[in-house]
PDB file of C-alpha atoms and ligand atoms in Angstrom:
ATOM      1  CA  UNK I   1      19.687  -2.552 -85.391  1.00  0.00           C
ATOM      2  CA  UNK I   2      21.791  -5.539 -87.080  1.00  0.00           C
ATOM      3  CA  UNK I   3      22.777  -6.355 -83.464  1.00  0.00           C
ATOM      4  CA  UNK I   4      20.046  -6.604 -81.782  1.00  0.00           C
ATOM      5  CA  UNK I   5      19.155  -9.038 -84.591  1.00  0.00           C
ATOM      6  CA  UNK I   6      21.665 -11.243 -84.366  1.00  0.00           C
ATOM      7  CA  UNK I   7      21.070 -11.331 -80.390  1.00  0.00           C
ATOM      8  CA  UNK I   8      17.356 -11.865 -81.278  1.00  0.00           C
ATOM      9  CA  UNK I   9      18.422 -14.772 -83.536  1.00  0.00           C
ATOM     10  CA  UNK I  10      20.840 -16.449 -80.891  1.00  0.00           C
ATOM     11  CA  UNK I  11      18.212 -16.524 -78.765  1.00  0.00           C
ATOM     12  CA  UNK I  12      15.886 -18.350 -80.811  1.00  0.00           C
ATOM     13  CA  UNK I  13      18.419 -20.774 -81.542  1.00  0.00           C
ATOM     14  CA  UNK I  14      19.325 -21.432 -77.780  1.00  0.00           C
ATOM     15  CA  UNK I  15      15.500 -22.191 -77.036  1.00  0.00           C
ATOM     16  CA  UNK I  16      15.691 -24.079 -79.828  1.00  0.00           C
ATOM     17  CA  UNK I  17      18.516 -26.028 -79.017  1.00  0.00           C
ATOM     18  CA  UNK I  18      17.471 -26.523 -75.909  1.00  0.00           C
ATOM     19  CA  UNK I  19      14.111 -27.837 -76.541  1.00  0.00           C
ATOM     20  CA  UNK I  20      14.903 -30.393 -79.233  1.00  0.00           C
ATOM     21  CA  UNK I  21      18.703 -31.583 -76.862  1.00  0.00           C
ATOM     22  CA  UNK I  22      17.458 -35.131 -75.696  1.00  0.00           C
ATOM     23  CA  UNK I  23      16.519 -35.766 -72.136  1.00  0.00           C
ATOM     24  CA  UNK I  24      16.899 -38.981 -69.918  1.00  0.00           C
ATOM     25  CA  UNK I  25      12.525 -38.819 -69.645  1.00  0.00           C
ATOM     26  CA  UNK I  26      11.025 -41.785 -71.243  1.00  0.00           C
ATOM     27  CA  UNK I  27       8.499 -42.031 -73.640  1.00  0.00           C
ATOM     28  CA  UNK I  28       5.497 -44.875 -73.242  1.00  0.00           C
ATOM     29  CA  UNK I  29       2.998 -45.506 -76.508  1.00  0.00           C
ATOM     30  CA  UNK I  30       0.032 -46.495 -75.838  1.00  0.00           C
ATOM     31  CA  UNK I  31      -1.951 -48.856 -78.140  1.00  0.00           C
ATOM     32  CA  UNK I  32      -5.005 -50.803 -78.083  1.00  0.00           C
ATOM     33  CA  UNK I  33      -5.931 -53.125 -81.149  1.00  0.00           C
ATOM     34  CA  UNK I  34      -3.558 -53.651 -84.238  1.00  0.00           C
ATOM     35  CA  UNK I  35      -6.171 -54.733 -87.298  1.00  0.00           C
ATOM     36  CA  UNK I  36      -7.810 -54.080 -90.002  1.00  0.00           C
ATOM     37  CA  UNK I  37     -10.915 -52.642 -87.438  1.00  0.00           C
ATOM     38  CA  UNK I  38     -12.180 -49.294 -88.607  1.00  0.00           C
ATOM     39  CA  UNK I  39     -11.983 -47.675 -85.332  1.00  0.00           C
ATOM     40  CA  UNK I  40      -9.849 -44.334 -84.010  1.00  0.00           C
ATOM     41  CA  UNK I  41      -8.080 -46.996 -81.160  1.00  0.00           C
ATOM     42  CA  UNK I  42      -7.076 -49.137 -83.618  1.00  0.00           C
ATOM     43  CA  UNK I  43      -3.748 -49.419 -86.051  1.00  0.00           C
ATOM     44  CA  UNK I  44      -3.391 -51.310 -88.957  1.00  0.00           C
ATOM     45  CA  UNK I  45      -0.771 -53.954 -88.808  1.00  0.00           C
ATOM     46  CA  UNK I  46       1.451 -52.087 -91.716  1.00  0.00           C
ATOM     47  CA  UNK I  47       0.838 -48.883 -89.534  1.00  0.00           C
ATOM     48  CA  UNK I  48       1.929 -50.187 -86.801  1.00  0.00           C
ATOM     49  CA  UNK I  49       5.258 -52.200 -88.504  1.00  0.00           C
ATOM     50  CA  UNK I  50       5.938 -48.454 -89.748  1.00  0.00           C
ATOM     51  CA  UNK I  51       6.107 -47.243 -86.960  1.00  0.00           C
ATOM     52  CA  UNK I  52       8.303 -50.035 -85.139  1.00  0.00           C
ATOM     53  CA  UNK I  53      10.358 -49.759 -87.772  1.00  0.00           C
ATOM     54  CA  UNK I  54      10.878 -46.012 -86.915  1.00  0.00           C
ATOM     55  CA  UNK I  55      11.677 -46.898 -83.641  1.00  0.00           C
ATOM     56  CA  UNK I  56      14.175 -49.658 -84.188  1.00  0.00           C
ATOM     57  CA  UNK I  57      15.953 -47.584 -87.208  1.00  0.00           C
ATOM     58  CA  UNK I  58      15.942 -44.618 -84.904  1.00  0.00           C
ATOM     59  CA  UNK I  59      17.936 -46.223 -82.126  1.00  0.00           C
ATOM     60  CA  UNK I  60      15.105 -46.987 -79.597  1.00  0.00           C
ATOM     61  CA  UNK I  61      15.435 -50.275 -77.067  1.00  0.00           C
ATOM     62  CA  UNK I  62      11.728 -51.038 -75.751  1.00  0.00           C
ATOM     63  CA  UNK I  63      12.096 -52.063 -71.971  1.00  0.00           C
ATOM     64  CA  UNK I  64       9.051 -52.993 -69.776  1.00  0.00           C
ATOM     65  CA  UNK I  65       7.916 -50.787 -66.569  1.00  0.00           C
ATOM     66  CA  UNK I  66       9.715 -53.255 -64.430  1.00  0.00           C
ATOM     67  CA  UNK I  67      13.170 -52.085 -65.739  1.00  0.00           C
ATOM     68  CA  UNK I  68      12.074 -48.916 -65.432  1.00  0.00           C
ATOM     69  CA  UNK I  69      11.522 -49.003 -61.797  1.00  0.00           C
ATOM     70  CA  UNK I  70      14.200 -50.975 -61.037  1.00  0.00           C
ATOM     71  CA  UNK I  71      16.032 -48.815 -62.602  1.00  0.00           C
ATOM     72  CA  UNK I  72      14.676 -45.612 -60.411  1.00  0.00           C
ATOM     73  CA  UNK I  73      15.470 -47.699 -57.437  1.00  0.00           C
ATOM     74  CA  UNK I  74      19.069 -48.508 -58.243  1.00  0.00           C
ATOM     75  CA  UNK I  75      19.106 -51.454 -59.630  1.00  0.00           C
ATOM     76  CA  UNK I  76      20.284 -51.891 -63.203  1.00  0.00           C
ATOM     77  CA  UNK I  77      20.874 -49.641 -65.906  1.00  0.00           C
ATOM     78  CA  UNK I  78      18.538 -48.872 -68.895  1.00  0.00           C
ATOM     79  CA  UNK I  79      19.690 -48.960 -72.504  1.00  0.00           C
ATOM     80  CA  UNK I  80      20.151 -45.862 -74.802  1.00  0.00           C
ATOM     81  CA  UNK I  81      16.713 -44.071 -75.610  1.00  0.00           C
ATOM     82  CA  UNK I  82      14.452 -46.190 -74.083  1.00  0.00           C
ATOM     83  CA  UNK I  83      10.982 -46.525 -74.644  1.00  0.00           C
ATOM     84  CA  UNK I  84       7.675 -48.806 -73.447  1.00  0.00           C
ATOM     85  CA  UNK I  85       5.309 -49.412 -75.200  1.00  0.00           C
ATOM     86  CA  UNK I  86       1.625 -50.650 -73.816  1.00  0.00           C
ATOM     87  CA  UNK I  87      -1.596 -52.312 -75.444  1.00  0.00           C
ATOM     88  CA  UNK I  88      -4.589 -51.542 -73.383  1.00  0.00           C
ATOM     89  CA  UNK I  89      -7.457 -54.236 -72.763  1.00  0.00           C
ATOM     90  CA  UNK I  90      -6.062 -57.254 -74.360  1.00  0.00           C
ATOM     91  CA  UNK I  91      -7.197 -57.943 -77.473  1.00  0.00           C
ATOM     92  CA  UNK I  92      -5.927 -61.375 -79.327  1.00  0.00           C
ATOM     93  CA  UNK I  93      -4.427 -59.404 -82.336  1.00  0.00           C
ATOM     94  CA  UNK I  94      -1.900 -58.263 -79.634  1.00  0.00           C
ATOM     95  CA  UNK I  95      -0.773 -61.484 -79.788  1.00  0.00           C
ATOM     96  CA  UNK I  96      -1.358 -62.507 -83.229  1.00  0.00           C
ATOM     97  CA  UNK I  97      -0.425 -59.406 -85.190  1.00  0.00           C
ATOM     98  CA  UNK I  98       1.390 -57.127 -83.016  1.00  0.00           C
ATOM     99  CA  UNK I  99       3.953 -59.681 -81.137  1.00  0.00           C
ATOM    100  CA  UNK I 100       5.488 -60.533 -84.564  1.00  0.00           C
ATOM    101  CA  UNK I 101       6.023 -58.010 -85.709  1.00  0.00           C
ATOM    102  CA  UNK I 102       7.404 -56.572 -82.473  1.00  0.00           C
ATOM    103  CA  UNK I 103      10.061 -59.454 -82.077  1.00  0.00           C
ATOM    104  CA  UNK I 104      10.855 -58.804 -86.453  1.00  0.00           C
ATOM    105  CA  UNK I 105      12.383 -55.328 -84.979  1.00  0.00           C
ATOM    106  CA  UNK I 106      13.936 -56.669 -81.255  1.00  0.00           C
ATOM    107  CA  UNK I 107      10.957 -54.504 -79.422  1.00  0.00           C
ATOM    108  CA  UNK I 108       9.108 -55.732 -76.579  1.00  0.00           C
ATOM    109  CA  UNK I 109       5.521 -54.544 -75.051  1.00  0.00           C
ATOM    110  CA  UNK I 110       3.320 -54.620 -71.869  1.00  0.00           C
ATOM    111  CA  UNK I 111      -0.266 -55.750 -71.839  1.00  0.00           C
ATOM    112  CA  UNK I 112      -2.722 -54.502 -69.896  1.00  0.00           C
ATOM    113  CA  UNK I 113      -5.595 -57.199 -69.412  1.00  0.00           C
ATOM    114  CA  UNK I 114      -9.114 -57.423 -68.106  1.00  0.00           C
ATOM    115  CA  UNK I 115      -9.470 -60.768 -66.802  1.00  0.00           C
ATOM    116  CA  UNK I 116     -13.162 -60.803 -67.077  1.00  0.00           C
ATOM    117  CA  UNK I 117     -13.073 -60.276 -71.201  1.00  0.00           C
ATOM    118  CA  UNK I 118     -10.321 -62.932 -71.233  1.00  0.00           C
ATOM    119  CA  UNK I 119     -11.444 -65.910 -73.934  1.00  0.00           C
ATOM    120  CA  UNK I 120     -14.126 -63.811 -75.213  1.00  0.00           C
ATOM    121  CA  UNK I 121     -14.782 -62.763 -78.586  1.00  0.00           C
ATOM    122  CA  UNK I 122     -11.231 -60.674 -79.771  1.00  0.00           C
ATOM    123  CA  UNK I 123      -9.960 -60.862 -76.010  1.00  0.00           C
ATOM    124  CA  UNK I 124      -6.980 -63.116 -75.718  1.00  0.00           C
ATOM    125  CA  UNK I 125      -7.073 -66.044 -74.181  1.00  0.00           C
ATOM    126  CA  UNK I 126      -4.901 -67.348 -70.994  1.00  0.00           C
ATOM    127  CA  UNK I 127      -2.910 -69.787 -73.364  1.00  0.00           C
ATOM    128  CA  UNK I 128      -1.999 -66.493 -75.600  1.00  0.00           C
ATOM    129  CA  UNK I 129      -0.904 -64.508 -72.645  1.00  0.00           C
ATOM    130  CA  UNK I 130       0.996 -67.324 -71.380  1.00  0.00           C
ATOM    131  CA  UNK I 131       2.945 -67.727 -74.429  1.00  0.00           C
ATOM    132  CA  UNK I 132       3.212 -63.914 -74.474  1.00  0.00           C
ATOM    133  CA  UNK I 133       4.992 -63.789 -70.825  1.00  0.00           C
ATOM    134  CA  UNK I 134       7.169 -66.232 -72.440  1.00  0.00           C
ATOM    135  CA  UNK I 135       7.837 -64.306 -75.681  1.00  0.00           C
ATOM    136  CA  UNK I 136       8.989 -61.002 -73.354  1.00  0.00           C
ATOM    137  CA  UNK I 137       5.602 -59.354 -72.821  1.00  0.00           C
ATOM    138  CA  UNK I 138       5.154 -58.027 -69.898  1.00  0.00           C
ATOM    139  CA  UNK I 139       1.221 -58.336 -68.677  1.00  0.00           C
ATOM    140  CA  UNK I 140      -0.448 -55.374 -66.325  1.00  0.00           C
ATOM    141  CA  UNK I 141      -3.915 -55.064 -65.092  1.00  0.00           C
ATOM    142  CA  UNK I 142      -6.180 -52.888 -66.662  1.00  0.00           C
ATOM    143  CA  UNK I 143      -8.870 -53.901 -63.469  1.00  0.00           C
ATOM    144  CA  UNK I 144     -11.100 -56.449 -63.441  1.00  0.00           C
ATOM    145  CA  UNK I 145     -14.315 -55.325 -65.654  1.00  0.00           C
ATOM    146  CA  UNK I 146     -12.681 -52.413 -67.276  1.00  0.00           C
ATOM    147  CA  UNK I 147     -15.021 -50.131 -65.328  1.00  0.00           C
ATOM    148  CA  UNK I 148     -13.913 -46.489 -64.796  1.00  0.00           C
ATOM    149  CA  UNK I 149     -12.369 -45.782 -61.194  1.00  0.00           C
ATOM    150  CA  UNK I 150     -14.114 -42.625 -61.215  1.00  0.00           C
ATOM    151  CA  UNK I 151     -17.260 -43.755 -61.486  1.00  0.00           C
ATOM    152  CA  UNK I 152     -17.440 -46.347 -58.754  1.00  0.00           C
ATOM    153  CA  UNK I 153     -16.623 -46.020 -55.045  1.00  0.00           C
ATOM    154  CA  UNK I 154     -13.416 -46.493 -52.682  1.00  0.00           C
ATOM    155  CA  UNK I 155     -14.872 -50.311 -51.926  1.00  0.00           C
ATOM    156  CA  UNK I 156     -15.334 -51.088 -55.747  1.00  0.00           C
ATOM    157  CA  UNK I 157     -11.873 -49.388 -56.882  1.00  0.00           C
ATOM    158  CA  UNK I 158     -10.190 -51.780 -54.421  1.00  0.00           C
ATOM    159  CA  UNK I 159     -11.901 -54.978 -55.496  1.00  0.00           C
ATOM    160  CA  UNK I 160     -11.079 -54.290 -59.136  1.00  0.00           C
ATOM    161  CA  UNK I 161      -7.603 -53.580 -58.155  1.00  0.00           C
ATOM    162  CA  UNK I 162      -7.478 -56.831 -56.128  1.00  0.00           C
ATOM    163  CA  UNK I 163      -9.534 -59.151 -57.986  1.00  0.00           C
ATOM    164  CA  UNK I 164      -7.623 -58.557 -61.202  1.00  0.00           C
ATOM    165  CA  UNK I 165      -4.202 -58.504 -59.844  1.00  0.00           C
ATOM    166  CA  UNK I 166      -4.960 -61.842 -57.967  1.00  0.00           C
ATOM    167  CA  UNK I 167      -6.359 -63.472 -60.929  1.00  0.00           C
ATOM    168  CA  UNK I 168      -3.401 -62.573 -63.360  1.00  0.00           C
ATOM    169  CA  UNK I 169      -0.850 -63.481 -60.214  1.00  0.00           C
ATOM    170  CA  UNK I 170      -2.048 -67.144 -60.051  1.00  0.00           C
ATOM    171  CA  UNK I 171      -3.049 -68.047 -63.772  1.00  0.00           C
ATOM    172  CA  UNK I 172       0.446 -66.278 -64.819  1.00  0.00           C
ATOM    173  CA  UNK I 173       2.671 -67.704 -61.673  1.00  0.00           C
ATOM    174  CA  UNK I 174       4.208 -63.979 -61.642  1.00  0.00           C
ATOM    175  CA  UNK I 175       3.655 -61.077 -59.606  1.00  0.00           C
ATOM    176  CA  UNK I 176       1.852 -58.172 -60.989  1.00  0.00           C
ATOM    177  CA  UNK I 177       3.167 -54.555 -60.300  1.00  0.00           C
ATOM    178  CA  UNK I 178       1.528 -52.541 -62.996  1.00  0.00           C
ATOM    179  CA  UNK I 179      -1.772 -51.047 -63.491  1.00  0.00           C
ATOM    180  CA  UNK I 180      -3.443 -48.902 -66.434  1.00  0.00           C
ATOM    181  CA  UNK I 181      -6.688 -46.568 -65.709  1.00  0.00           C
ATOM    182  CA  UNK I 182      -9.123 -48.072 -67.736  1.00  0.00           C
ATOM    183  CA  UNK I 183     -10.271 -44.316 -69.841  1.00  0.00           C
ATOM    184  CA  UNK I 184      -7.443 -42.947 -68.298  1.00  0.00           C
ATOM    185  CA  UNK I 185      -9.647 -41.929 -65.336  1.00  0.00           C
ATOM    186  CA  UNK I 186      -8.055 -41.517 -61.440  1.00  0.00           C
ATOM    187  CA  UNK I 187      -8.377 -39.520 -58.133  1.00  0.00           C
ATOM    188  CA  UNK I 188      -6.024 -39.600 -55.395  1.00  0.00           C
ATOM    189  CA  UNK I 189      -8.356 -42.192 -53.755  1.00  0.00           C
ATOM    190  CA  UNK I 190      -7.167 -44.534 -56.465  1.00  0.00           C
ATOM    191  CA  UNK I 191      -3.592 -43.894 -56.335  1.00  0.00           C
ATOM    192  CA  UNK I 192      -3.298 -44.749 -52.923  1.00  0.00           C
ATOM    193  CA  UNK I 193      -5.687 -47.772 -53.522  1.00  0.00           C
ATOM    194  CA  UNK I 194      -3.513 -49.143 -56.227  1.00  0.00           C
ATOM    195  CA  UNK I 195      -0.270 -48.173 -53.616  1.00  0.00           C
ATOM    196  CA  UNK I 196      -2.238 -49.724 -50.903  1.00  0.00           C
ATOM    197  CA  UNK I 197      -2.941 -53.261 -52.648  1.00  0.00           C
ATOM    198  CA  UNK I 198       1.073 -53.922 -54.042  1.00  0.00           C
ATOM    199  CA  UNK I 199       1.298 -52.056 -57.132  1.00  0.00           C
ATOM    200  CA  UNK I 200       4.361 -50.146 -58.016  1.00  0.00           C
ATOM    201  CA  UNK I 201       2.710 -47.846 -60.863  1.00  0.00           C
ATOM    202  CA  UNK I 202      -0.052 -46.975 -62.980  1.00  0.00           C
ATOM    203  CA  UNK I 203      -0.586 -45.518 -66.156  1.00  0.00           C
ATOM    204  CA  UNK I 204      -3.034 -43.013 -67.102  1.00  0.00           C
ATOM    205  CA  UNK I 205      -3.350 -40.907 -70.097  1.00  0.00           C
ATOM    206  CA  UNK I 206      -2.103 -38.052 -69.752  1.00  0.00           C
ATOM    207  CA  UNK I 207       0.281 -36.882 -72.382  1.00  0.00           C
ATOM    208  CA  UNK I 208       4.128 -36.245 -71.612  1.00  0.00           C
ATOM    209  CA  UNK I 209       7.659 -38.400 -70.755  1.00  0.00           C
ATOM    210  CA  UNK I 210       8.238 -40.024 -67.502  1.00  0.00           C
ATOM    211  CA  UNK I 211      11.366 -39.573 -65.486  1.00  0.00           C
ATOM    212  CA  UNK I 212      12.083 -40.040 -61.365  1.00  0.00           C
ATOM    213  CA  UNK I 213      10.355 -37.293 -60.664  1.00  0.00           C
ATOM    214  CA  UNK I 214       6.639 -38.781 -62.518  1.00  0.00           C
ATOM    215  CA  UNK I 215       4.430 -39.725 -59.608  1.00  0.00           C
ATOM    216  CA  UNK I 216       4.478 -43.780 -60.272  1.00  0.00           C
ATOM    217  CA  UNK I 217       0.626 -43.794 -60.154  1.00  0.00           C
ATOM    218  CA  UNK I 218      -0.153 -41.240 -62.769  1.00  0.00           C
ATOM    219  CA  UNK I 219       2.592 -42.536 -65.395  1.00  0.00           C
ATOM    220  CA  UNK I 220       2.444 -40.401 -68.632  1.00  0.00           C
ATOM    221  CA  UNK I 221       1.845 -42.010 -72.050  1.00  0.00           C
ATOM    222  CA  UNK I 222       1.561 -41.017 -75.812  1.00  0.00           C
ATOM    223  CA  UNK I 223      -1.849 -41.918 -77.157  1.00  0.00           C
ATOM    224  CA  UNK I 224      -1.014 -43.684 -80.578  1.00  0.00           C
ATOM    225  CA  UNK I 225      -5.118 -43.685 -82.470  1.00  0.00           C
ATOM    226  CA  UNK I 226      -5.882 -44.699 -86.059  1.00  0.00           C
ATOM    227  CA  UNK I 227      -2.897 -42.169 -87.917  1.00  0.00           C
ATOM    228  CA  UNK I 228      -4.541 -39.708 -90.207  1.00  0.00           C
ATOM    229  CA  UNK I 229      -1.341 -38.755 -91.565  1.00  0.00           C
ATOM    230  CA  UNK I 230       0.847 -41.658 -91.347  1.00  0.00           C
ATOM    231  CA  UNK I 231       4.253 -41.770 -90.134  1.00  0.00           C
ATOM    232  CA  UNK I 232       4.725 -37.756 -89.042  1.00  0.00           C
ATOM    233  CA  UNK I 233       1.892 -37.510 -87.390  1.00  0.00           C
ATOM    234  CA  UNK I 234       3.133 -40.878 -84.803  1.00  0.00           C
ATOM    235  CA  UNK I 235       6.363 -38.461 -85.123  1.00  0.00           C
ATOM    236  CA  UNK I 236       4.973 -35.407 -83.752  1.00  0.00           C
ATOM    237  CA  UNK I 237       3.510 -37.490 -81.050  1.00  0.00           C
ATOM    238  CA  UNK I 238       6.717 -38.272 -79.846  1.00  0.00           C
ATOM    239  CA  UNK I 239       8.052 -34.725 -80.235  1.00  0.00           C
ATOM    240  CA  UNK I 240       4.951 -33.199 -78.796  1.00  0.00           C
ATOM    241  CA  UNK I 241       5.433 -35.416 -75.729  1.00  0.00           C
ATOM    242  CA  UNK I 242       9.449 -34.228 -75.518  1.00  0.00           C
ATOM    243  CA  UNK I 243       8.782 -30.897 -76.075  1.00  0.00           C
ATOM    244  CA  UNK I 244       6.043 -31.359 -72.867  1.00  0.00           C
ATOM    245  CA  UNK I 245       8.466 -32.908 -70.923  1.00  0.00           C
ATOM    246  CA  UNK I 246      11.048 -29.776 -71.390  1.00  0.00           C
ATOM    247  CA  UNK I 247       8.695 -27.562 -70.589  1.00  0.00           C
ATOM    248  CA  UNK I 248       7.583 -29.246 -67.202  1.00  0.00           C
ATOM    249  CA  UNK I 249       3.801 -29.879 -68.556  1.00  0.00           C
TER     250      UNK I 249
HETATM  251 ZN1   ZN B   1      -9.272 -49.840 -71.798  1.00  0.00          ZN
END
């Protein structure tokens, strides 16, 4: 009886092991606003420095999806546990909360903007995203009216995917290679849209790590909201999306 226990127990601890041994799969955070907004897609600004701090303490180096690709087609290397991490739709407290404290702990981000709420009321404005670019940000479309590509037709999906990536090309003077599925919502019609029109990924919301195996237009991310349970609950996010990854969700 005692032995099959103890083979019983080895097991365990195997799986074990083997679930919680790091893999090369990188994990991408996605945020929206950082403020004092009562709302489930926003963190507060000490949330948020929390949780950078975990990062930075824990070893991570934030790179941008540009590294990351380069790096899947041979060109570079990437630093030890990497990690991106993305704002969704452009709000100014991107820039004026979340940048700081981002550069305080030597992380970078990537923004994805609408440039058709750019300059409005708690959108940022083309001087902010400038001075972002500068300050390491990388910038991403998010299309060009924040519509959902489900919900409009082949025509439509490529005109937000042009219209946006156009605009942010010549007001930033850099090419844009990134997209992010405004409500996380995609077909294969858009992937091959996106493909079709020069970008080199896209990020939706489904939950898990990326490696070179991720298809590039349906780029996995861990939905950061408004923490109920502070600091272990933005830790079991990253866990749940490791332990996801292991097990080939
Ligand atoms: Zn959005």
């Amino acid at each position: 009886m005692n032995k099959y226990l103890a083979f019983g127990a080895l097991f365990l601890v195997a799986i074990l092991g083997w679930l919680f041994l790091p893999t090369n799969a990188v994990p991408m955070l996605a945020y929206h606003q950082v403020g004092e907004v009562d709302d489930i897609y926003s963190v507060t600004p000490g949330q948020f420095e929390e949780q950078m701090e975990y990062l930075q303490k824990n070893g991570y180096h934030a790179i941008s999806l540009e590294e990351l690709f380069d790096f899947y087609e041979g060109k570079g290397n990437l630093p030890a546990k990497p990690i991106i991490i993305t704002f969704d739709d452009g709000y100014a407290d991107n820039y004026l909360t979340a940048l700081p404290i981002l550069e305080k702990y030597n992380l970078s981000a990537t923004v994805f903007i609408v440039p058709s709420l750019m300059g409005t009321v708690d959108y940022l404005s083309w001087e902010q995203v400038v001075e972002m670019q500068k300050r390491h940000t990388e910038i991403g479309s998010h299309t060009m009216s924040h519509i959902g590509m489900n919900e409009i037709s082949a025509a439509e999906q490529k005109r937000e995917a042009v219209t946006s990536k156009t605009a942010l090309e010549q007001q930033l003077g850099k090419p844009i290679h990134f997209f992010a599925y405004p409500y996380g919502q995609f077909s294969t019609t858009s992937q091959q849209i996106l493909k079709e029109t020069g970008y080199k990924g896209a990020c939706s919301g489904i939950p898990g790590l990326n490696d070179k195996n991720t298809n590039s237009y349906a780029l996995k991310r861990i939905n950061v909201p408004q923490p109920k349970y502070g600091l272990w609950e933005f830790r079991l996010r990253l866990l749940r999306a490791h332990l996801y990854s292991k097990l080939g969700l």
